[in-house]
Coordinates of C-alpha atoms and ligand atoms in Angstrom, one line a residue:
M1 CA -36.0 -55.0 1.5
N2 CA -35.2 -56.1 -2.1
I3 CA -31.6 -57.0 -2.6
Y4 CA -30.5 -56.8 -6.2
K5 CA -27.4 -58.6 -7.6
N6 CA -24.9 -58.3 -10.4
Y7 CA -25.6 -60.3 -13.6
I8 CA -22.5 -62.1 -14.7
N9 CA -22.3 -65.1 -17.1
G10 CA -26.1 -65.5 -17.0
E11 CA -26.4 -65.6 -13.2
W12 CA -27.4 -63.1 -10.6
V13 CA -24.5 -63.0 -8.2
D14 CA -23.2 -61.0 -5.1
S15 CA -20.3 -58.8 -5.4
V16 CA -16.9 -60.2 -4.3
S17 CA -16.8 -57.2 -1.9
G18 CA -19.7 -58.5 0.1
E19 CA -20.9 -54.9 0.4
V20 CA -24.0 -53.2 -0.9
F21 CA -25.4 -49.7 -1.3
E22 CA -28.9 -48.2 -0.9
N23 CA -30.8 -46.6 -3.7
K24 CA -33.3 -44.0 -2.4
N25 CA -36.2 -42.1 -3.8
P26 CA -35.3 -38.5 -4.4
A27 CA -38.9 -37.4 -3.8
H28 CA -39.0 -39.1 -0.4
K29 CA -35.4 -39.4 0.7
E30 CA -36.0 -41.9 3.5
E31 CA -37.6 -44.4 1.1
V32 CA -35.2 -47.1 0.1
I33 CA -36.0 -48.5 -3.3
G34 CA -33.5 -51.4 -3.0
V35 CA -30.1 -52.5 -2.1
F36 CA -27.5 -53.1 -4.8
Q37 CA -24.0 -54.6 -5.1
K38 CA -21.1 -52.3 -4.3
S39 CA -18.8 -54.0 -6.8
V40 CA -15.0 -53.9 -7.1
A41 CA -12.3 -54.7 -9.6
E42 CA -12.6 -58.5 -9.1
D43 CA -16.3 -58.3 -10.2
V44 CA -15.2 -56.5 -13.3
E45 CA -12.6 -59.2 -13.9
K46 CA -15.4 -61.8 -13.8
G47 CA -17.7 -59.8 -16.0
V48 CA -15.1 -59.3 -18.6
A49 CA -14.1 -63.0 -18.5
A50 CA -17.7 -63.9 -19.1
A51 CA -18.0 -61.5 -22.0
A52 CA -14.7 -62.9 -23.5
E53 CA -16.0 -66.5 -23.2
A54 CA -19.3 -65.6 -24.9
A55 CA -17.7 -63.5 -27.7
E56 CA -16.9 -66.1 -30.3
A57 CA -20.3 -67.8 -30.4
W58 CA -22.2 -64.5 -30.3
K59 CA -20.1 -63.0 -33.1
K60 CA -20.8 -66.1 -35.2
T61 CA -24.6 -66.0 -34.6
P62 CA -26.1 -64.7 -37.8
A63 CA -27.0 -61.0 -37.4
P64 CA -30.7 -61.6 -38.2
K65 CA -30.9 -64.2 -35.4
R66 CA -29.3 -61.7 -33.0
G67 CA -31.9 -59.2 -34.2
E68 CA -34.7 -61.7 -33.4
I69 CA -33.7 -61.8 -29.8
L70 CA -33.5 -58.0 -29.6
Y71 CA -36.9 -57.7 -31.2
K72 CA -38.3 -59.8 -28.4
V73 CA -36.7 -57.4 -25.9
G74 CA -38.7 -54.6 -27.6
E75 CA -41.9 -56.6 -27.3
T76 CA -41.3 -57.2 -23.6
L77 CA -40.5 -53.6 -23.0
V78 CA -43.8 -52.6 -24.6
R79 CA -45.7 -55.1 -22.3
K80 CA -43.9 -53.9 -19.1
K81 CA -43.7 -50.2 -20.0
K82 CA -45.8 -48.8 -17.2
E83 CA -44.2 -50.8 -14.4
L84 CA -40.7 -50.0 -15.7
A85 CA -41.6 -46.3 -15.8
R86 CA -43.0 -46.4 -12.3
D87 CA -39.7 -48.0 -10.9
M88 CA -37.8 -45.3 -12.8
T89 CA -39.8 -42.4 -11.4
R90 CA -39.3 -43.8 -7.9
E91 CA -35.6 -44.2 -8.3
M92 CA -34.7 -40.9 -10.1
G93 CA -37.7 -38.6 -9.8
K94 CA -38.8 -37.7 -13.4
V95 CA -42.5 -37.4 -13.8
L96 CA -44.3 -40.6 -15.0
K97 CA -45.1 -39.2 -18.4
E98 CA -41.3 -38.6 -18.9
T99 CA -40.2 -42.0 -17.6
M100 CA -42.8 -43.6 -19.9
G101 CA -41.1 -41.6 -22.7
D102 CA -37.7 -42.9 -21.5
V103 CA -38.9 -46.5 -21.8
Q104 CA -40.5 -45.7 -25.1
E105 CA -37.2 -44.4 -26.4
A106 CA -35.6 -47.8 -25.4
I107 CA -38.5 -49.5 -27.3
D108 CA -37.9 -47.4 -30.4
M109 CA -34.2 -48.1 -30.3
T110 CA -34.8 -51.8 -29.8
Y111 CA -37.0 -52.1 -32.8
Y112 CA -34.8 -49.9 -35.0
I113 CA -31.7 -51.8 -34.1
A114 CA -33.3 -55.3 -34.3
G115 CA -34.2 -54.4 -37.9
E116 CA -30.6 -53.7 -38.6
G117 CA -30.0 -57.4 -38.2
R118 CA -31.1 -57.8 -41.8
R119 CA -29.0 -54.9 -43.0
L120 CA -25.7 -54.0 -41.2
L121 CA -24.8 -52.8 -44.7
G122 CA -21.4 -52.6 -46.2
E123 CA -20.5 -51.5 -49.6
T124 CA -19.4 -53.0 -52.9
T125 CA -17.3 -50.9 -55.2
P126 CA -15.3 -51.5 -58.5
S127 CA -11.7 -52.4 -58.4
E128 CA -9.1 -50.5 -60.5
L129 CA -7.9 -53.9 -61.7
P130 CA -9.6 -56.4 -63.9
D131 CA -11.1 -59.6 -62.4
K132 CA -11.0 -58.2 -58.9
F133 CA -13.9 -57.6 -56.5
C134 CA -13.9 -55.1 -53.7
M135 CA -16.3 -54.7 -50.7
T136 CA -16.4 -53.5 -47.1
I137 CA -18.0 -55.3 -44.2
R138 CA -18.5 -54.3 -40.5
I139 CA -16.9 -56.5 -37.9
P140 CA -17.4 -56.4 -34.1
V141 CA -15.0 -54.5 -32.0
G142 CA -14.9 -57.0 -29.2
I143 CA -15.8 -56.5 -25.6
V144 CA -17.6 -53.2 -25.0
A145 CA -17.9 -51.3 -21.7
A146 CA -21.1 -49.3 -21.4
I147 CA -21.0 -46.6 -18.7
T148 CA -24.1 -44.5 -18.4
P149 CA -25.6 -41.6 -16.4
W150 CA -28.7 -41.5 -14.3
N151 CA -30.9 -39.0 -16.2
F152 CA -32.1 -41.5 -18.8
P153 CA -31.8 -44.8 -17.0
M154 CA -33.2 -47.0 -19.8
A155 CA -33.0 -44.9 -22.9
I156 CA -29.3 -44.2 -22.7
P157 CA -28.3 -47.8 -21.9
S158 CA -30.5 -48.8 -24.9
W159 CA -28.5 -46.5 -27.1
K160 CA -25.4 -48.5 -26.3
L161 CA -26.4 -52.0 -25.4
L162 CA -28.6 -52.6 -28.5
P163 CA -26.2 -51.5 -31.2
A164 CA -23.2 -53.0 -29.4
L165 CA -25.0 -56.4 -29.3
M166 CA -26.5 -56.1 -32.8
A167 CA -23.0 -55.6 -34.1
G168 CA -21.8 -58.9 -32.5
N169 CA -20.0 -57.4 -29.5
T170 CA -20.3 -58.7 -26.0
V171 CA -20.9 -56.1 -23.2
V172 CA -20.2 -55.3 -19.6
F173 CA -22.6 -52.6 -18.5
K174 CA -22.0 -50.2 -15.5
P175 CA -25.0 -48.0 -14.8
A176 CA -25.0 -44.9 -12.7
T177 CA -25.2 -45.5 -8.9
D178 CA -28.4 -43.4 -8.7
T179 CA -30.3 -45.6 -11.1
P180 CA -29.3 -49.3 -10.7
L181 CA -32.9 -50.5 -10.5
S182 CA -33.8 -49.6 -14.1
A183 CA -30.5 -51.2 -15.2
V184 CA -31.5 -54.5 -13.4
N185 CA -35.0 -54.3 -14.9
F186 CA -33.6 -53.9 -18.4
I187 CA -31.1 -56.8 -18.0
K188 CA -33.8 -59.1 -16.7
I189 CA -35.7 -58.5 -20.0
F190 CA -32.7 -59.5 -22.1
E191 CA -32.4 -62.6 -19.9
E192 CA -36.1 -63.4 -20.3
C193 CA -35.8 -63.1 -24.0
G194 CA -33.1 -65.7 -24.4
L195 CA -29.9 -63.7 -24.8
P196 CA -27.1 -66.3 -24.3
R197 CA -25.2 -66.1 -21.1
G198 CA -22.1 -64.0 -20.9
V199 CA -23.2 -61.8 -23.8
L200 CA -24.4 -59.0 -21.6
N201 CA -23.2 -58.5 -18.0
L202 CA -24.2 -56.0 -15.4
I203 CA -22.0 -54.7 -12.6
T204 CA -23.3 -52.1 -10.3
G205 CA -21.1 -49.8 -8.2
S206 CA -19.1 -46.5 -8.4
G207 CA -17.1 -45.0 -11.2
K208 CA -13.9 -45.4 -9.3
D209 CA -14.4 -49.0 -8.2
V210 CA -16.1 -50.4 -11.3
G211 CA -15.8 -47.8 -14.1
E212 CA -12.0 -47.4 -13.9
P213 CA -11.1 -51.1 -13.8
L214 CA -13.5 -51.6 -16.7
I215 CA -11.9 -48.9 -18.8
T216 CA -8.4 -50.0 -18.1
H217 CA -9.0 -53.7 -18.5
N218 CA -6.9 -55.1 -21.3
E219 CA -9.6 -57.2 -22.9
V220 CA -12.1 -54.3 -23.1
K221 CA -11.8 -52.8 -26.6
L222 CA -14.3 -50.0 -26.6
I223 CA -15.6 -47.6 -23.9
S224 CA -19.0 -46.2 -24.7
F225 CA -19.4 -43.4 -22.1
T226 CA -22.2 -40.9 -21.4
G227 CA -21.9 -38.5 -18.6
S228 CA -20.3 -35.2 -17.5
T229 CA -17.5 -33.6 -19.5
E230 CA -15.3 -33.7 -16.4
V231 CA -15.5 -37.5 -16.0
G232 CA -15.4 -38.0 -19.8
Q233 CA -12.0 -36.2 -19.9
G234 CA -10.7 -38.8 -17.4
V235 CA -12.1 -41.6 -19.5
A236 CA -10.4 -40.1 -22.5
S237 CA -7.0 -39.9 -20.8
L238 CA -7.2 -43.5 -19.6
C239 CA -8.2 -44.7 -23.1
A240 CA -5.5 -42.6 -24.8
R241 CA -2.8 -44.2 -22.5
D242 CA -3.8 -47.7 -23.7
I243 CA -4.7 -46.6 -27.3
K244 CA -8.2 -47.8 -26.8
R245 CA -11.4 -46.8 -28.7
Y246 CA -13.8 -44.6 -26.9
S247 CA -16.9 -42.6 -27.6
L248 CA -18.0 -39.8 -25.3
E249 CA -21.4 -38.2 -25.0
M250 CA -21.1 -35.4 -22.5
G251 CA -22.4 -32.1 -21.2
G252 CA -24.3 -29.2 -22.8
K253 CA -25.1 -25.6 -22.4
N254 CA -27.9 -25.5 -24.9
A255 CA -29.6 -22.3 -26.1
I256 CA -32.9 -21.2 -27.6
I257 CA -32.9 -18.1 -29.8
V258 CA -36.2 -16.2 -29.8
M259 CA -36.3 -13.7 -32.6
D260 CA -38.6 -10.6 -32.8
D261 CA -40.8 -12.3 -35.4
A262 CA -41.3 -15.5 -33.3
D263 CA -44.7 -16.9 -32.2
L264 CA -44.1 -15.9 -28.6
D265 CA -46.5 -18.2 -27.0
L266 CA -45.0 -21.2 -28.8
A267 CA -41.5 -20.0 -27.9
V268 CA -42.5 -19.6 -24.2
E269 CA -43.9 -23.1 -24.2
G270 CA -40.7 -24.5 -25.7
A271 CA -38.6 -22.6 -23.2
V272 CA -40.5 -23.9 -20.2
W273 CA -40.3 -27.5 -21.5
G274 CA -36.7 -27.1 -22.5
A275 CA -35.6 -25.5 -19.2
F276 CA -37.7 -27.3 -16.6
G277 CA -38.7 -30.6 -18.2
T278 CA -36.9 -33.4 -16.4
T279 CA -36.2 -30.7 -13.8
G280 CA -33.6 -29.3 -16.2
Q281 CA -31.6 -32.5 -15.8
R282 CA -31.1 -33.3 -19.5
C283 CA -28.0 -33.0 -21.5
T284 CA -30.1 -31.2 -24.1
A285 CA -31.9 -28.9 -21.5
A286 CA -32.3 -25.3 -22.6
S287 CA -30.3 -23.4 -20.1
R288 CA -29.8 -20.2 -22.1
L289 CA -32.6 -18.2 -23.7
V290 CA -31.2 -15.8 -26.3
V291 CA -33.9 -13.3 -26.8
H292 CA -34.3 -10.3 -29.2
K293 CA -34.4 -7.0 -27.4
D294 CA -37.7 -5.9 -29.0
I295 CA -39.7 -8.7 -27.5
V296 CA -37.6 -9.6 -24.4
K297 CA -40.0 -7.9 -22.0
R298 CA -43.1 -9.5 -23.3
F299 CA -41.4 -12.9 -23.6
T300 CA -40.0 -12.7 -20.0
N301 CA -43.4 -11.8 -18.5
K302 CA -45.1 -14.7 -20.3
L303 CA -42.2 -17.0 -19.2
I304 CA -42.5 -16.0 -15.5
S305 CA -46.2 -16.5 -15.6
K306 CA -46.0 -20.0 -17.2
T307 CA -43.1 -21.0 -14.9
G308 CA -45.1 -19.9 -11.8
A309 CA -47.9 -22.3 -12.7
L310 CA -45.6 -25.4 -12.6
R311 CA -46.4 -27.7 -9.8
L312 CA -43.5 -29.5 -8.0
G313 CA -43.9 -32.9 -6.4
D314 CA -43.6 -36.6 -6.6
G315 CA -43.4 -37.6 -10.2
L316 CA -45.8 -40.5 -9.7
L317 CA -48.7 -38.0 -9.1
D318 CA -50.7 -36.8 -12.1
S319 CA -50.7 -33.3 -10.7
T320 CA -46.9 -33.0 -10.8
D321 CA -45.1 -31.0 -13.6
V322 CA -41.6 -30.9 -12.1
G323 CA -40.1 -33.7 -10.0
P324 CA -37.1 -33.6 -7.6
L325 CA -33.4 -33.3 -8.3
I326 CA -31.5 -36.5 -8.3
N327 CA -29.7 -36.1 -5.0
E328 CA -28.5 -33.8 -2.3
N329 CA -25.3 -33.0 -4.0
Q330 CA -27.1 -31.8 -7.1
L331 CA -29.5 -29.8 -4.9
N332 CA -26.7 -28.0 -3.2
K333 CA -24.8 -27.4 -6.4
I334 CA -27.8 -25.8 -8.1
H335 CA -28.4 -23.6 -5.1
E336 CA -24.8 -22.5 -5.1
Y337 CA -25.2 -21.5 -8.8
T338 CA -28.1 -19.2 -7.7
Q339 CA -25.7 -17.4 -5.4
I340 CA -23.0 -17.3 -8.1
G341 CA -25.5 -15.7 -10.4
I342 CA -26.5 -13.1 -7.8
D343 CA -22.9 -12.4 -7.0
E344 CA -22.1 -11.9 -10.7
G345 CA -24.8 -9.2 -11.0
A346 CA -27.5 -11.1 -12.8
K347 CA -31.1 -10.4 -11.7
L348 CA -33.0 -13.3 -10.1
L349 CA -36.6 -13.1 -11.5
T350 CA -38.2 -16.1 -9.9
G351 CA -37.2 -19.3 -8.0
G352 CA -33.7 -19.5 -6.5
K353 CA -34.9 -21.4 -3.5
I354 CA -34.9 -24.9 -2.2
C355 CA -38.5 -26.0 -1.9
K356 CA -39.6 -27.7 1.3
E357 CA -43.3 -27.0 1.5
G358 CA -46.2 -29.4 1.0
D359 CA -45.4 -32.3 -1.4
C360 CA -41.8 -31.2 -1.4
A361 CA -41.2 -31.7 2.3
D362 CA -39.0 -34.7 2.2
G363 CA -37.4 -34.6 -1.2
Y364 CA -34.7 -32.7 -3.2
F365 CA -36.9 -30.1 -4.8
Y366 CA -35.8 -26.7 -6.2
K367 CA -38.0 -23.9 -7.5
P368 CA -37.7 -23.3 -11.2
T369 CA -35.3 -20.4 -11.5
I370 CA -35.0 -17.6 -14.1
F371 CA -32.2 -15.1 -14.3
T372 CA -32.2 -12.0 -16.5
D373 CA -29.6 -9.2 -17.2
V374 CA -27.2 -12.0 -17.9
E375 CA -24.0 -11.4 -19.8
R376 CA -22.6 -14.2 -21.9
D377 CA -19.3 -14.4 -19.9
M378 CA -21.0 -15.0 -16.5
R379 CA -20.5 -18.5 -15.1
I380 CA -24.3 -19.1 -15.0
A381 CA -24.2 -18.5 -18.8
R382 CA -21.2 -20.7 -19.4
E383 CA -21.2 -23.7 -17.0
E384 CA -23.6 -26.7 -17.1
I385 CA -25.8 -26.3 -14.1
F386 CA -27.9 -29.4 -14.8
G387 CA -31.0 -28.3 -12.9
P388 CA -34.0 -26.0 -13.3
T389 CA -32.1 -22.8 -13.8
V390 CA -32.3 -20.8 -17.0
V391 CA -30.7 -17.5 -18.0
I392 CA -32.0 -14.8 -20.4
I393 CA -29.4 -13.1 -22.6
T394 CA -30.7 -10.2 -24.7
I395 CA -29.5 -9.7 -28.3
G396 CA -30.1 -7.2 -31.1
S397 CA -29.7 -9.3 -34.2
L398 CA -29.6 -12.8 -35.6
E399 CA -25.8 -12.6 -36.1
E400 CA -25.3 -11.6 -32.5
A401 CA -27.6 -14.4 -31.3
I402 CA -25.7 -17.0 -33.2
D403 CA -22.5 -15.6 -31.9
V404 CA -23.8 -16.0 -28.3
V405 CA -25.1 -19.5 -28.9
N406 CA -21.7 -20.6 -30.3
D407 CA -19.8 -18.9 -27.5
T408 CA -19.6 -21.9 -25.2
E409 CA -17.4 -24.9 -24.6
Y410 CA -20.3 -27.2 -25.5
G411 CA -22.1 -28.0 -28.7
L412 CA -25.0 -30.4 -28.2
S413 CA -28.4 -28.8 -29.0
S414 CA -29.8 -25.5 -30.1
A415 CA -33.1 -24.0 -31.2
I416 CA -34.5 -21.0 -32.9
Y417 CA -38.0 -19.5 -32.9
T418 CA -38.6 -17.4 -36.0
R419 CA -41.2 -17.1 -38.7
D420 CA -38.6 -16.0 -41.2
V421 CA -37.4 -18.9 -43.3
N422 CA -34.2 -17.1 -44.3
K423 CA -33.3 -16.6 -40.6
A424 CA -34.1 -20.3 -39.9
F425 CA -31.7 -21.4 -42.7
V426 CA -28.9 -19.1 -41.5
A427 CA -29.3 -20.6 -38.0
M428 CA -29.3 -24.1 -39.4
R429 CA -26.0 -23.4 -41.2
D430 CA -24.2 -21.3 -38.7
I431 CA -25.0 -22.7 -35.3
Y432 CA -22.2 -25.1 -34.4
T433 CA -24.1 -27.8 -32.5
G434 CA -24.8 -31.5 -33.2
I435 CA -28.6 -30.8 -33.2
T436 CA -30.7 -27.8 -34.2
Y437 CA -34.4 -27.4 -33.9
I438 CA -36.5 -24.9 -35.7
N439 CA -39.6 -23.6 -33.9
S440 CA -39.3 -26.4 -31.3
S441 CA -37.4 -26.7 -28.0
T442 CA -33.8 -28.1 -27.6
I443 CA -35.2 -31.5 -26.6
G444 CA -37.0 -34.2 -28.5
A445 CA -34.4 -36.3 -30.3
E446 CA -35.7 -39.2 -32.4
I447 CA -33.6 -42.4 -32.3
H448 CA -33.2 -42.8 -36.1
L449 CA -31.2 -39.6 -36.4
P450 CA -27.6 -39.2 -35.2
F451 CA -27.3 -37.9 -31.7
G452 CA -24.3 -36.1 -30.2
G453 CA -22.5 -32.8 -30.1
T454 CA -19.5 -30.7 -31.1
K455 CA -16.7 -29.3 -28.9
G456 CA -16.8 -30.3 -25.2
T457 CA -19.9 -32.4 -25.7
G458 CA -18.3 -35.2 -27.5
N459 CA -15.3 -36.6 -29.3
G460 CA -16.8 -36.7 -32.8
H461 CA -19.0 -39.8 -32.6
R462 CA -22.8 -39.9 -33.0
E463 CA -25.0 -42.4 -31.2
A464 CA -28.3 -43.5 -32.7
G465 CA -29.1 -43.1 -36.4
T466 CA -27.1 -45.0 -38.9
T467 CA -23.9 -43.5 -37.6
V468 CA -24.1 -45.5 -34.4
F469 CA -22.5 -48.5 -36.0
D470 CA -19.4 -46.5 -36.7
I471 CA -18.9 -46.6 -33.0
F472 CA -19.7 -50.2 -32.4
T473 CA -18.0 -51.8 -35.4
E474 CA -14.7 -51.8 -37.2
W475 CA -14.7 -51.4 -41.0
K476 CA -12.9 -54.1 -42.9
S477 CA -12.1 -53.7 -46.6
I478 CA -11.9 -56.9 -48.6
Y479 CA -10.3 -57.4 -52.0
V480 CA -11.0 -60.6 -54.0
D481 CA -8.7 -61.2 -56.9
F482 CA -10.1 -63.8 -59.3
S483 CA -7.7 -63.2 -62.1
G484 CA -5.4 -66.1 -61.2
K485 CA -2.3 -63.9 -61.5
L486 CA -0.4 -61.4 -59.3
Q487 CA -1.9 -58.0 -59.9
K488 CA -0.4 -54.9 -58.3
A489 CA -2.5 -51.9 -57.5
Q490 CA -1.0 -48.5 -58.4
I491 CA 1.8 -50.3 -60.3
A492 CA 1.4 -50.7 -64.0
G493 CA 2.1 -53.8 -65.9
Ligands
NAD1 P1 -21.1 -38.5 -14.4 O1 -20.0 -38.2 -15.3 O2 -20.9 -38.2 -12.9 O3 -21.3 -40.1 -14.4 C1 -21.6 -40.9 -15.6 C2 -21.2 -42.3 -15.4 O4 -19.7 -42.4 -15.2 C3 -21.7 -43.0 -14.1 O5 -22.0 -44.3 -14.4 C4 -20.6 -42.8 -13.1 O6 -20.6 -43.8 -12.1 C5 -19.4 -43.1 -14.1 N1 -18.1 -42.6 -13.5 C6 -17.9 -41.6 -12.6 N2 -16.6 -41.5 -12.4 C7 -16.0 -42.4 -13.2 C8 -14.6 -42.7 -13.4 N3 -13.6 -42.1 -12.7 N4 -14.3 -43.7 -14.2 C9 -15.3 -44.4 -14.9 N5 -16.6 -44.1 -14.7 C10 -16.9 -43.1 -13.9 O7 -22.5 -38.0 -15.0 P2 -23.9 -38.1 -14.3 O8 -24.0 -37.1 -13.2 O9 -24.3 -39.5 -14.1 O10 -24.8 -37.5 -15.5 C11 -25.0 -36.1 -15.8 C12 -24.1 -35.7 -16.9 O11 -24.3 -36.5 -18.1 C13 -24.3 -34.3 -17.4 O12 -23.1 -33.6 -17.6 C14 -25.1 -34.5 -18.7 O13 -25.0 -33.4 -19.6 C15 -24.4 -35.7 -19.2 N6 -25.3 -36.4 -20.2 C16 -24.9 -36.3 -21.5 C17 -25.7 -36.9 -22.5 C18 -25.3 -36.9 -24.0 O14 -25.8 -37.7 -24.7 N7 -24.5 -36.0 -24.4 C19 -26.9 -37.6 -22.1 C20 -27.2 -37.6 -20.8 C21 -26.4 -37.0 -19.8

């Protein structure tokens, strides 16, 4: 049995608690992937102390030099991509093609951010006074806590660790309890590539025992959190109490509009990928299909037929299209939503069952599920289910469709299938989400564009893109007066 440790101050160490937890394969629930440290507040204390000790030297390391280390991380990820993806599939179930994509996203982010070492641009601007020079620079925030979910075990950490480090911060990283192996694998690569000790620390364990002490620690200056809206609200309250910076990336209830002029086969393909890719466990998953009444019947028939062809099983097998859910809690939650939908009067078209046959016998598998006759105010149309369940809502016009899409507490991703450029532009303008796709599904973000959402999905920040450094740096404005006399802005004379 592999025993994995915390990484603090450049060393792999046991938790002070002396306790561990098991990480199991959701496709074969008896298979233990490894044993990990069940850490506590004292471990957080040590991790933060290490990050504090390393902060000054790291901050003063020239940004291009920081970038060179991160670039090596990218090179190593490329070399190890397949083995990292296999470990990821074993610990969280996504099919291998998708875990390869997850590692690829980390690679893309690493190269992109490493290049920023030679930019990290500020601005110069004229002064209103003579013989005076004005500029802005970005400065590090300090110690960053990165708290991440299990559905993108390497991609999401990369979205936080890379820009945080590039900007000159030091980091304490707490991954999800369901995916600690990918976190350990990622950290080992930073270690191998020569990141100085203490700059990046890993502490595994629960939200309560590790996450909260990290958030409330005096020396931690920024919380970068991705996870559920419910937990995010708790993070926000703790941070508000201490007047602390925090960025939140949270849930979604994303919709695809299919208009009557759409390429139906393309739309169905996008809907299947959006709803059932990653077993529906994506923040950007398409969980609402908002379909024009004139084509809803044809669309639904095609959708049922394509969904019926999906093969469930272990994500390591080439034959698998849809892997398991992450754990038993999620399996039960998703099954409960099926009952909720039925009780609300929606019509279950397919799925709605726990799958225990064949390859699914000893894992957490759920049949891809489609509801129709769904009203926008039903719980299955409003709440984030985070599984392979999609609802069809029928509309009669573009205006109604956009109204339905916007009628949710969340605002992450959206899509429209139409061949009418005017309709596409109206949707781009009027849908209130952080991301909108035209003739493509709700998933497929690229790392050099801002990522995040409106309303309950976030608190206004955007990860990735150029905007990411607005999270991980403070702006500083600098005025250089070379007139040799006292000059007063706004005051003549
Ligand atoms: P979660 O909120 O349960 O957990 C996220 C992280 O927070 C985990 O590391 C967890 O251990 C930690 N945590 C839990 N309780 C905590 C507490 N009290 N204090 C501090 N930390 C705590 O989410 P999850 O189940 O891991 O992930 C699924 C959710 O993440 C979904 O809602 C999904 O939409 C969302 N998500 C959002 C994005 C995005 O970018 N918007 C991306 C991926 C996932």
